[in-house]
mmCIF file of C-alpha atoms in Angstrom:
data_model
loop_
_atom_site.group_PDB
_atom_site.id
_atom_site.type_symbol
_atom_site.label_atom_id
_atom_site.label_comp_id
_atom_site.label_asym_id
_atom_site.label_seq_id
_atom_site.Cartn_x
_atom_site.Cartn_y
_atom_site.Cartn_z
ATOM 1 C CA UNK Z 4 7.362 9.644 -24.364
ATOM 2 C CA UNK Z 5 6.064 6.210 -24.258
ATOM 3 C CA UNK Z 6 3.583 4.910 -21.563
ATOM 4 C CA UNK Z 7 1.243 2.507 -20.528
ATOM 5 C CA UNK Z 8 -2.464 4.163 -21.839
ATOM 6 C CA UNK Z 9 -5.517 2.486 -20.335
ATOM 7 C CA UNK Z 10 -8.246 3.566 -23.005
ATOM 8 C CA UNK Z 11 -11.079 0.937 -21.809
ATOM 9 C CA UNK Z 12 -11.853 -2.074 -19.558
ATOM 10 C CA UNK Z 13 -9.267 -4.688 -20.035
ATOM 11 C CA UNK Z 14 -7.334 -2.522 -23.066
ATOM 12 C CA UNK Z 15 -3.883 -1.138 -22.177
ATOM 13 C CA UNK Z 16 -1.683 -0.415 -24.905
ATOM 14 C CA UNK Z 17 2.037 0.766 -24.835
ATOM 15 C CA UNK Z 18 2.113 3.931 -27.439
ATOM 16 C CA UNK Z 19 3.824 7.877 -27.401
ATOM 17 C CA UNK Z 20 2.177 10.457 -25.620
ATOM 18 C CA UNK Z 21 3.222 14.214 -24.668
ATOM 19 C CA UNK Z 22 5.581 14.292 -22.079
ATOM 20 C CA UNK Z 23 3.959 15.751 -19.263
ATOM 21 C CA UNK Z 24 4.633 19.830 -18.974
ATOM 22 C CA UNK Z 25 6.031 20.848 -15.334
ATOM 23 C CA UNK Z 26 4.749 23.866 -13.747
ATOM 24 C CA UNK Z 27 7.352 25.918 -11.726
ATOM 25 C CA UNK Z 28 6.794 24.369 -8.327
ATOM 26 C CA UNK Z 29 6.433 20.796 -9.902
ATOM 27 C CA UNK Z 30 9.530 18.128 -10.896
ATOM 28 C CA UNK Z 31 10.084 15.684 -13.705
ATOM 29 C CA UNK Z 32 10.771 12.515 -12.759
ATOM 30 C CA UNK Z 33 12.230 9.645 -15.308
ATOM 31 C CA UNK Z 34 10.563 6.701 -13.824
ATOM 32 C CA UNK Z 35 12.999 3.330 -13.196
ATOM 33 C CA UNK Z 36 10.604 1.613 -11.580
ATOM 34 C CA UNK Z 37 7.037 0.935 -10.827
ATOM 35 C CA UNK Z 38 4.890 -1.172 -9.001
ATOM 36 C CA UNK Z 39 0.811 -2.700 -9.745
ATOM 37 C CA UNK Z 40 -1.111 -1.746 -7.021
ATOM 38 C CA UNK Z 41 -3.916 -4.350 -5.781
ATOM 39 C CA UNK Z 42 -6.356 -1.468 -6.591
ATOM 40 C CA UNK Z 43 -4.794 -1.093 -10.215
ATOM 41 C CA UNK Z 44 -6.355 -4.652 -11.048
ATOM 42 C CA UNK Z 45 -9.957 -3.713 -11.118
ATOM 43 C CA UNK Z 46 -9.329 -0.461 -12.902
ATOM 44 C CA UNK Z 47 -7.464 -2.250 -15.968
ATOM 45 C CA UNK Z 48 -9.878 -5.470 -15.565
ATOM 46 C CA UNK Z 49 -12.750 -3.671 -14.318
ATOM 47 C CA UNK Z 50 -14.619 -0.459 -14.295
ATOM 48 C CA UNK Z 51 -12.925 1.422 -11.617
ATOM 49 C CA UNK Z 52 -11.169 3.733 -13.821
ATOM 50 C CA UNK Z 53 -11.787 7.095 -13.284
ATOM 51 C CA UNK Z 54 -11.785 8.078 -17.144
ATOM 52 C CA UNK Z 55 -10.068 6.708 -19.860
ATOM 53 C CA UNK Z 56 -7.650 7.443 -21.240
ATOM 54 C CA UNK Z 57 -5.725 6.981 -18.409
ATOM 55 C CA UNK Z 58 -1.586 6.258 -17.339
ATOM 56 C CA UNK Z 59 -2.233 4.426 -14.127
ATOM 57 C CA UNK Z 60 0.358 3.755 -11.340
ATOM 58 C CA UNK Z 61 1.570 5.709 -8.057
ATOM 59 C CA UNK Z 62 4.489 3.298 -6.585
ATOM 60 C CA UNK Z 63 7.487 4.590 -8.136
ATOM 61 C CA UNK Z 64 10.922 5.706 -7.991
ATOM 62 C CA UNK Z 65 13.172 7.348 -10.691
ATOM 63 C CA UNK Z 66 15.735 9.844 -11.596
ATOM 64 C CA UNK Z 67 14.937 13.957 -11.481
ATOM 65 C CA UNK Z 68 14.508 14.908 -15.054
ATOM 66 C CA UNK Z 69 13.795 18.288 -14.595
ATOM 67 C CA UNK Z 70 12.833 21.031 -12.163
ATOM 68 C CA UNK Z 71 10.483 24.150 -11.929
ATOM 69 C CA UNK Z 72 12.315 27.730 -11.817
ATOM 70 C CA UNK Z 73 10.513 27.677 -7.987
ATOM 71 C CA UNK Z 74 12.246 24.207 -6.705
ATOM 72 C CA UNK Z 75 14.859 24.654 -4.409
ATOM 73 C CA UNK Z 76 14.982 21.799 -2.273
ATOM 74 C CA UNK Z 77 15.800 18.779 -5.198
ATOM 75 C CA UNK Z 78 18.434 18.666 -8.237
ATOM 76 C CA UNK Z 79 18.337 16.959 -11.805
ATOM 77 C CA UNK Z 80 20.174 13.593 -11.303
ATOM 78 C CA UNK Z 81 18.887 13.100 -7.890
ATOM 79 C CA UNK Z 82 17.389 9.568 -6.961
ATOM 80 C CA UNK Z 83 13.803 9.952 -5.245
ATOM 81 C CA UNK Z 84 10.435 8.751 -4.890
ATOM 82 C CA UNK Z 85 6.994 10.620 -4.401
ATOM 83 C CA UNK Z 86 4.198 10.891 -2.048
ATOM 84 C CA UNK Z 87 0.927 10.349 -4.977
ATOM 85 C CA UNK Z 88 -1.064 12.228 -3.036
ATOM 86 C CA UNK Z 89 -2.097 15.980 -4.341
ATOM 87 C CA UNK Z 90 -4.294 17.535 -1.263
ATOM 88 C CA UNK Z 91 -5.304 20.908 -1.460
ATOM 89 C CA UNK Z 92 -3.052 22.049 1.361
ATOM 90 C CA UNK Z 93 -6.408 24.850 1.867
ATOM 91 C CA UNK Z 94 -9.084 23.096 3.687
ATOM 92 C CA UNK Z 95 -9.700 22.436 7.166
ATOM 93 C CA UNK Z 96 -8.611 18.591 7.116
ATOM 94 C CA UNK Z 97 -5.108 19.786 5.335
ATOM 95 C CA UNK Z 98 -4.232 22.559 8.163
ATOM 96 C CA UNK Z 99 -5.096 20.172 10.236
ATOM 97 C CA UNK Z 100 -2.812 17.907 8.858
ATOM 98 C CA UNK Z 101 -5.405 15.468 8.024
ATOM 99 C CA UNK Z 102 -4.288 15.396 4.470
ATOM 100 C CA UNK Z 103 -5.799 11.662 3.619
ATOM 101 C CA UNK Z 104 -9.288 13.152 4.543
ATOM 102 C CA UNK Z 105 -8.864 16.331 1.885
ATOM 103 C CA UNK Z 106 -12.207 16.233 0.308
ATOM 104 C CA UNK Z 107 -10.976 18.484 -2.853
ATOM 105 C CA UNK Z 108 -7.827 15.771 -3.598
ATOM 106 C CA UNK Z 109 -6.769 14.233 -6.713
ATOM 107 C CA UNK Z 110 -4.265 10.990 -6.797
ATOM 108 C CA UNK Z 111 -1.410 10.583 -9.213
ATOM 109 C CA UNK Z 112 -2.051 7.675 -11.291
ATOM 110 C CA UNK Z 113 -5.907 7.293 -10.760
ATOM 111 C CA UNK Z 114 -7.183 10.952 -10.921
ATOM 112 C CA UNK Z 115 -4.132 12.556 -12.619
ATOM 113 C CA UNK Z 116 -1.457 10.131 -14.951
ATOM 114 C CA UNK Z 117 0.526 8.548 -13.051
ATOM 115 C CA UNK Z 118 3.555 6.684 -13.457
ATOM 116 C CA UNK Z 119 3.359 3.850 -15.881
ATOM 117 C CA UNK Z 120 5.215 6.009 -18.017
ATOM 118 C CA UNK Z 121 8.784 7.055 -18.913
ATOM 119 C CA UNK Z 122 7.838 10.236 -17.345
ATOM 120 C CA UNK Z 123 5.684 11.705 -14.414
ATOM 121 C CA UNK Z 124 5.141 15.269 -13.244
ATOM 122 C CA UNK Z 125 5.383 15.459 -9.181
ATOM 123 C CA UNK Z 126 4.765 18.316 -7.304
ATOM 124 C CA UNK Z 127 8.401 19.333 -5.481
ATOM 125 C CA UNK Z 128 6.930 19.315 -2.321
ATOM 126 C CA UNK Z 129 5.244 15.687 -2.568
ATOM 127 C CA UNK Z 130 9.121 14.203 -3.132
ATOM 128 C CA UNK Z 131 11.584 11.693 -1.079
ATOM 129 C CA UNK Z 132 15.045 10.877 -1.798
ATOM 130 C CA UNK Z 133 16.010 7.638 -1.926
ATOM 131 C CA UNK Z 134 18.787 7.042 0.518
ATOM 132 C CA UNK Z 135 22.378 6.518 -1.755
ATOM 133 C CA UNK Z 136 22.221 2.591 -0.456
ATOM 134 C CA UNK Z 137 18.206 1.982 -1.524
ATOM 135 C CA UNK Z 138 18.143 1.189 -5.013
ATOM 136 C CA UNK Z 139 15.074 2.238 -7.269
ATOM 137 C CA UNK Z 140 13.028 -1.355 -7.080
ATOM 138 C CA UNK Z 141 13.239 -0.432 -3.100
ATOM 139 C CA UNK Z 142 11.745 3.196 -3.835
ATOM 140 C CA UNK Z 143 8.935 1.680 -5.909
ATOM 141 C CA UNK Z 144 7.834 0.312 -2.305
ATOM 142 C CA UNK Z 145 8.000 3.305 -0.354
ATOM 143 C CA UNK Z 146 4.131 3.661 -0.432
ATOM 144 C CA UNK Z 147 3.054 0.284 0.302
ATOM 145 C CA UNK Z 148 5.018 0.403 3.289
ATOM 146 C CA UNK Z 149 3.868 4.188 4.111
ATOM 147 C CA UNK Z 150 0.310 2.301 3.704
ATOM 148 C CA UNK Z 151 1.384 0.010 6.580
ATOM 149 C CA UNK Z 152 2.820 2.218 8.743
ATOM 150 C CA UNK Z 153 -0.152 4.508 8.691
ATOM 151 C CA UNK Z 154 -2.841 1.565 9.550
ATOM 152 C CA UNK Z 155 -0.302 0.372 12.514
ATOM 153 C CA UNK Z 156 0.338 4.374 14.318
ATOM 154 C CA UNK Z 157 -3.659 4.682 13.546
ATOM 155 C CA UNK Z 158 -4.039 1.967 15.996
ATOM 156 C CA UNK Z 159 -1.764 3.772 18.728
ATOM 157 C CA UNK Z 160 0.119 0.178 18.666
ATOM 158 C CA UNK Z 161 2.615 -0.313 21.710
ATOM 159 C CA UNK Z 162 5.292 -2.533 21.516
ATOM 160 C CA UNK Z 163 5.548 -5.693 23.614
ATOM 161 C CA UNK Z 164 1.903 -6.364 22.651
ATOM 162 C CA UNK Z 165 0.932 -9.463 20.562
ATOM 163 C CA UNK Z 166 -0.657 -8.726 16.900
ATOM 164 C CA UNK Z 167 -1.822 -10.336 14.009
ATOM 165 C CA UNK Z 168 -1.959 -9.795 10.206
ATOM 166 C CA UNK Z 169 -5.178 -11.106 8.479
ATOM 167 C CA UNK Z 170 -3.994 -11.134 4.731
ATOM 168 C CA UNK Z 171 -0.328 -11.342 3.986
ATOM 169 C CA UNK Z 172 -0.282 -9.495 0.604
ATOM 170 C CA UNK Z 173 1.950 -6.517 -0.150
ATOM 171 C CA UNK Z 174 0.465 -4.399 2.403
ATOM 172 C CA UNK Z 175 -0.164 -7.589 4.998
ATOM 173 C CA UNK Z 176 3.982 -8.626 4.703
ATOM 174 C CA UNK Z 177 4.957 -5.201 5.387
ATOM 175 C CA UNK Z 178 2.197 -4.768 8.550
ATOM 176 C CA UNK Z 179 4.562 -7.539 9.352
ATOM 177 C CA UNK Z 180 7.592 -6.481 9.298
ATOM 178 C CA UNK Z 181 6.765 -2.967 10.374
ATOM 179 C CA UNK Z 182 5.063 -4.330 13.248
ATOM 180 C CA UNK Z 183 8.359 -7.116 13.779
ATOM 181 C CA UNK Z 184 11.004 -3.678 13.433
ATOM 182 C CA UNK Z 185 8.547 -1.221 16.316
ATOM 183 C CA UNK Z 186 8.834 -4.518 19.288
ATOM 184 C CA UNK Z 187 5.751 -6.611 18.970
ATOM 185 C CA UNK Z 188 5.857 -9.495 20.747
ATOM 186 C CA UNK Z 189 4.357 -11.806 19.124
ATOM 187 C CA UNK Z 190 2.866 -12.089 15.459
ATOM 188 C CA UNK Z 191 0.358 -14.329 13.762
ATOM 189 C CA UNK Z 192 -0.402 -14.100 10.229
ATOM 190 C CA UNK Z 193 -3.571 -15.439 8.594
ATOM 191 C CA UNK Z 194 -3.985 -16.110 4.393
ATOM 192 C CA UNK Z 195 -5.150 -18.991 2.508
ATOM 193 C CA UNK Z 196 -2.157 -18.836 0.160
ATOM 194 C CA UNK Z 197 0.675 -20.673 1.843
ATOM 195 C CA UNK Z 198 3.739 -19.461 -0.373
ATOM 196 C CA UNK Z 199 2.632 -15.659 1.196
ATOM 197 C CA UNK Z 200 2.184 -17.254 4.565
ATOM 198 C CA UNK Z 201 6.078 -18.647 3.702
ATOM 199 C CA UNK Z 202 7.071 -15.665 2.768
ATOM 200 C CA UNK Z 203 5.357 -13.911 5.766
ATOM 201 C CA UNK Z 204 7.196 -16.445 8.087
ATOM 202 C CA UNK Z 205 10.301 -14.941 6.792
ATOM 203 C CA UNK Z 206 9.420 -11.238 7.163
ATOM 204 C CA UNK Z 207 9.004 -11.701 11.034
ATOM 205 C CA UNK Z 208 5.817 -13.857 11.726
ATOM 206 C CA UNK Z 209 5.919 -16.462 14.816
ATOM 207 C CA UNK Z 210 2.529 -18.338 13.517
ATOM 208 C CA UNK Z 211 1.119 -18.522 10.331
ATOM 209 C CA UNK Z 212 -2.423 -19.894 10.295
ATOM 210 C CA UNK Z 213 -3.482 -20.891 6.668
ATOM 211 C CA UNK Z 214 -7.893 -20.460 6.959
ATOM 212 C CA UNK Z 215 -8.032 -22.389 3.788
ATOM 213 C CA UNK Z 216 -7.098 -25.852 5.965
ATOM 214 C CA UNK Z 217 -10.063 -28.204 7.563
ATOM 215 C CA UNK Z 218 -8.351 -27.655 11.028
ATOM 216 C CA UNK Z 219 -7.837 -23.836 11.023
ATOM 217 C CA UNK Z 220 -10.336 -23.498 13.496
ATOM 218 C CA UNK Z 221 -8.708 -25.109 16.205
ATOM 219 C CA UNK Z 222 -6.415 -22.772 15.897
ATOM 220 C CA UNK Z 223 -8.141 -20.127 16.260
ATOM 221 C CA UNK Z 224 -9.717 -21.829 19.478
ATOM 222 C CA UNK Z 225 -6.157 -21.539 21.046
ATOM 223 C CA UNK Z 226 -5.921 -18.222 20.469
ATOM 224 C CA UNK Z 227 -9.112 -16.757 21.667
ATOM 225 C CA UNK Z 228 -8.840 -19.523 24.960
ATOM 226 C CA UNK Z 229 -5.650 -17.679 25.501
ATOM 227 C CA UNK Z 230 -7.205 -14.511 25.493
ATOM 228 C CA UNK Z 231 -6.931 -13.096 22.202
ATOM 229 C CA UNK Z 232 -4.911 -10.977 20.279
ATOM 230 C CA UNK Z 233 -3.903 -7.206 21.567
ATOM 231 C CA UNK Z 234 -4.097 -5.516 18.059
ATOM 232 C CA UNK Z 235 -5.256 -6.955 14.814
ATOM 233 C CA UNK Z 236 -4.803 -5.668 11.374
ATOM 234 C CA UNK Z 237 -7.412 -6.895 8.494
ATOM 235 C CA UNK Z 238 -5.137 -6.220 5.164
ATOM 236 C CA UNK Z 239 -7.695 -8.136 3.091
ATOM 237 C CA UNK Z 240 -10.705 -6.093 2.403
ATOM 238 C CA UNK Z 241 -12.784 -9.655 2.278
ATOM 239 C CA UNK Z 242 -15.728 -10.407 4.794
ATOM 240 C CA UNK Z 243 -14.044 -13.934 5.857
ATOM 241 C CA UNK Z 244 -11.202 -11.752 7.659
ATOM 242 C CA UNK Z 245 -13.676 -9.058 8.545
ATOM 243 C CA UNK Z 246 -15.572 -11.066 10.762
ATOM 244 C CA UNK Z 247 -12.112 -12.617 12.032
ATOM 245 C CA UNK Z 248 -10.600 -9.783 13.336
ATOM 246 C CA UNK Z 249 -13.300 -9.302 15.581
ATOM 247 C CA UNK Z 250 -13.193 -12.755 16.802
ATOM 248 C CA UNK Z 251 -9.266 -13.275 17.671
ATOM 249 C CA UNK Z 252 -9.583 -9.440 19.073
ATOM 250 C CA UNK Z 253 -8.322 -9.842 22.949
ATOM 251 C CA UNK Z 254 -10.393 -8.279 25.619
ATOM 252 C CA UNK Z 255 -9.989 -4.333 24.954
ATOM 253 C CA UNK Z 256 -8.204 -4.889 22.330
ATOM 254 C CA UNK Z 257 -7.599 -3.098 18.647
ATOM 255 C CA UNK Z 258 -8.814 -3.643 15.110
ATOM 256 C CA UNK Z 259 -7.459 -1.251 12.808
ATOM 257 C CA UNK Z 260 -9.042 -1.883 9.296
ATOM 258 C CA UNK Z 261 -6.668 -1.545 6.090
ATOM 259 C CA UNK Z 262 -7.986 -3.337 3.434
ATOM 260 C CA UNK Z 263 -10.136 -1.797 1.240
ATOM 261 C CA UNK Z 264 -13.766 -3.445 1.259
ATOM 262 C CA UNK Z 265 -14.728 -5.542 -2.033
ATOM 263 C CA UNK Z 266 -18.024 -6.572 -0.925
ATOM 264 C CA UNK Z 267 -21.034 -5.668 1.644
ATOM 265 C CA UNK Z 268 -20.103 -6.870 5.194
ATOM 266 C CA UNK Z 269 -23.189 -8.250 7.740
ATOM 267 C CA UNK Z 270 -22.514 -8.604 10.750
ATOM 268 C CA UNK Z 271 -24.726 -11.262 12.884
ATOM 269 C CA UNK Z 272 -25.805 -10.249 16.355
ATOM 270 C CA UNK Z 273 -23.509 -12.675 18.385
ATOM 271 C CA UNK Z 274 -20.354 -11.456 16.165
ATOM 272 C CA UNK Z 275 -21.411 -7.824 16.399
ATOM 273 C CA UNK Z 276 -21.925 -8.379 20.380
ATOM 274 C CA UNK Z 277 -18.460 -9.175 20.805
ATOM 275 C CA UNK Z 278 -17.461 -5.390 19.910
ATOM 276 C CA UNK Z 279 -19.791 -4.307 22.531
ATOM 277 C CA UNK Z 280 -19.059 -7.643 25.464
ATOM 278 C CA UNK Z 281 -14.907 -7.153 24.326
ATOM 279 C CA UNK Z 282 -14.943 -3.160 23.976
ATOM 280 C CA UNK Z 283 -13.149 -2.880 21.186
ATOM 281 C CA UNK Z 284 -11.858 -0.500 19.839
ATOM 282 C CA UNK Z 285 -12.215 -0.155 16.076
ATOM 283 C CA UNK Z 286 -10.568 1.989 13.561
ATOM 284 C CA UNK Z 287 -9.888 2.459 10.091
ATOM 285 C CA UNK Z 288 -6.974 3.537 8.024
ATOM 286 C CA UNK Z 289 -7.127 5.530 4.802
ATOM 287 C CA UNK Z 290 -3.563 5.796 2.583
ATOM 288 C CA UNK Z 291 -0.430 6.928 4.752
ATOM 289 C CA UNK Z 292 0.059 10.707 5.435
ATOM 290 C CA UNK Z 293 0.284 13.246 8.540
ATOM 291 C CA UNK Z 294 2.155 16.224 9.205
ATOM 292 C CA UNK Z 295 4.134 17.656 8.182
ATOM 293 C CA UNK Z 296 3.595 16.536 4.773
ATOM 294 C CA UNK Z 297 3.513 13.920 3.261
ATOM 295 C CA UNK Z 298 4.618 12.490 6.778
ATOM 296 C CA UNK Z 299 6.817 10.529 9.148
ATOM 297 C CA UNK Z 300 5.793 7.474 7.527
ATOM 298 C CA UNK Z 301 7.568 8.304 4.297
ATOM 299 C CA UNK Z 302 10.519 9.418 6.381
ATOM 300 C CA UNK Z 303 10.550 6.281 8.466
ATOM 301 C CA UNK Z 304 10.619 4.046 5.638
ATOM 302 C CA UNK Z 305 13.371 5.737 3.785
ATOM 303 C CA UNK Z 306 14.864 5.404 7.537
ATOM 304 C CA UNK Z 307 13.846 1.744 7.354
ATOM 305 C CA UNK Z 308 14.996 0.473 4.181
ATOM 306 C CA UNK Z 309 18.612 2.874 4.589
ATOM 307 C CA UNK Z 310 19.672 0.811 7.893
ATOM 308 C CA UNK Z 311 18.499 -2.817 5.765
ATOM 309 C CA UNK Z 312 15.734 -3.121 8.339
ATOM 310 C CA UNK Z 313 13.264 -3.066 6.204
ATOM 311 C CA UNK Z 314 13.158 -5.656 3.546
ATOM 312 C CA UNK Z 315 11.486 -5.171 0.309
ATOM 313 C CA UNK Z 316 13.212 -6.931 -2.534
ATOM 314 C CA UNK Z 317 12.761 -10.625 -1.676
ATOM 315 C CA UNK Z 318 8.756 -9.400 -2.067
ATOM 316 C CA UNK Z 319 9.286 -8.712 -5.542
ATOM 317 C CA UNK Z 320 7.228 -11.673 -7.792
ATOM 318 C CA UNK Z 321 8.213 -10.769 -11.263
ATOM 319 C CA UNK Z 322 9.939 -7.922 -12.975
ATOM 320 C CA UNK Z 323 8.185 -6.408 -16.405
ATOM 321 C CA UNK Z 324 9.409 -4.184 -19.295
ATOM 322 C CA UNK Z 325 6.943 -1.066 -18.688
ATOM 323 C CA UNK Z 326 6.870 -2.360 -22.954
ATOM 324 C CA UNK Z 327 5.609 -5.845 -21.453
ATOM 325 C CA UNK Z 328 2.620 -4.169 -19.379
ATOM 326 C CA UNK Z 329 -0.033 -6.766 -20.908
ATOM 327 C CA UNK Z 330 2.513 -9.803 -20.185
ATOM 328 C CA UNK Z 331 2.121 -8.587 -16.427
ATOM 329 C CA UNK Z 332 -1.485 -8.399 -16.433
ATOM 330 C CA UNK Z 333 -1.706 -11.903 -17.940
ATOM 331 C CA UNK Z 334 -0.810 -13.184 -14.646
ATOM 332 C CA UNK Z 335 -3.947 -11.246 -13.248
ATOM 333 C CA UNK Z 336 -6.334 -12.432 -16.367
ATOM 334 C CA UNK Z 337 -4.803 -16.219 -16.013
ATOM 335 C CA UNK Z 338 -5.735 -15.705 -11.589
ATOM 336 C CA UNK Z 339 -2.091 -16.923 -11.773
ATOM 337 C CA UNK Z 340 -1.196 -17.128 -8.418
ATOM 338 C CA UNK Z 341 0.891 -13.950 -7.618
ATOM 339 C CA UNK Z 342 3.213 -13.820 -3.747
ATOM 340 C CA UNK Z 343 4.602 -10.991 -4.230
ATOM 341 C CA UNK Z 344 4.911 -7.125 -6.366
ATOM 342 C CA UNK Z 345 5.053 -6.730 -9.676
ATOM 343 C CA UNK Z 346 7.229 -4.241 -11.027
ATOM 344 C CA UNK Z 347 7.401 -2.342 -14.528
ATOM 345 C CA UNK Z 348 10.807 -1.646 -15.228
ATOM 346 C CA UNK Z 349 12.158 1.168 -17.643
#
């Protein structure tokens, strides 16, 4: 089969491999679409592969290809999408249900190949079918949004609060609308990049602050004079927002962390203080699964994106040729500004 091979920093190349070999509880699946993750960019451009060689990728949605003499519950032909996670299912964090926090788990596409391929080998019991209406660009954004989801039940959100999104990426535009579709009240969005912050207006925002602009600050004096903000969600992973979320955070309020961290956070004493003089609440949220497995957030969004509630195609920046891989990581090597998902295409 063909693929996408990462074999060192910054060298992908599009070459035949083996076809992946399915055991009897696993499934085949012929990919149709893919998506680059944000934390796909430093392990092509950086060192944060795993081992090389590598086929990256673990937002995807395809076709059944073929199924182990022990799968009973999907078909060749049918239209799905899969969980990437591979838990043990053995220790005390999986019979718990706690699958995210499996210490003995590997990922598809980072510690196992994933899906940059023609094919990918899934176990059964990790699969989703895509609703008959939800096409397979859709699927590729089931686990984004299960990403989302997780971060907002993890914060034991209640509608008719207010709530803002600090970084309106992928994962901030669906906090968005996720957070629009379960009744909050009011939502303010925070970037630097105004065509997400656009885009982010769309999806269900009432205020978009941009943090790039000399008079964001005022802003942000309105909000905190008005009390704050019930439950914030940093999506970024940068200090700036960091530090931001604990600053707009209302009086007992919630800051649910999403974004993974790209640099060493310090916290000053008056900034720390207000987690202490505020009692916050802080938490953090780590990929998108609970019990049973792989979840309720993967069965919400297939829920979601069925009834057209959900909106995922109008985030789409650019579709690729899985052939075209290095076109679509020009756009990262260029820092050509990006509003949306890429997809690779087969």
């Amino acid at each position: 089969m063909k693929a996408a091979v990462l074999h060192a920093k910054n060298d992908i190349r599009y070459e035949d491999i083996d076809t992946p070999i399915i055991s009897p509880d696993e499934v085949l699946i012929e990919v149709r679409a893919t998506g680059i993750c944000g934390s796909d960019i430093p392990r092509v451009l950086g060192d944060a592969a795993h081992y090389y060689p590598i086929v990256l990728g673990h937002e995807l949605a395809g076709v059944i290809a073929d199924v182990g003499e022990k799968v009973s519950n999907v078909e060749k032909g049918d239209r799905v999408t899969a969980a990437p996670l591979l838990p043990c299912h053995k220790c005390i964090d999986c019979q718990l249900g706690h699958f995210s926090q499996c210490r003995y788990y590997k990922f598809i596409g980072s510690s196992v190949f994933g899906s940059w391929a023609q094919y990918v080998k899934v176990p059964a019991r990790n699969i989703i079918k895509l609703p008959d209406n939800v096409s397979f660009e859709e699927g590729a954004f089931f686990e984004p949004s299960t990403v989302a989801l997780h971060g907002i039940f993890n914060a034991d959100f209640r509608p008719g609060f207010g709530a803002a999104v600090l970084g309106v990426g992928t994962i901030g535009q669906l906090t968005v609308q996720w957070l629009r579709i379960l009744g909050a009240a009011h939502i303010t969005a925070f970037d630097v990049d105004e065509a997400k912050l656009a885009k982010s207006k769309d999806m269900g925002a009432d205020v978009c602050i941009n943090t790039s602009e000399d008079d964001f600050k005022d802003e942000i004096s309105k909000i905190t004079e008005e009390g704050g903000i019930d439950y914030v969600f940093e999506t970024a992973g940068v200090t700036f927002t960091q530090r931001l979320s604990l600053d707009i955070a209302a009086n007992k309020g919630t800051v649910c962390f999403i974004g993974t961290p790209a640099a060493d956070l310090t916290l000053s004493p008056p900034i720390f203080e207000k987690i202490l003089r505020k009692e916050l609440k802080l938490t953090g949220s780590w990929m998108s699964y609970s019990a049973p497995f792989p979840g309720k957030e993967w069965m919400l969004t297939a829920d979601a994106l069925a009834r057209k509630v959900l909106k995922c195609e109008t985030m789409i920046h650019k579709k690729f040729a899985l052939s075209d891989v290095n076109d679509a990581f020009d756009l990262y090597r260029g820092h050509i500004p990006i509003d949306g998902k890429i997809l690779l295409i087969n």
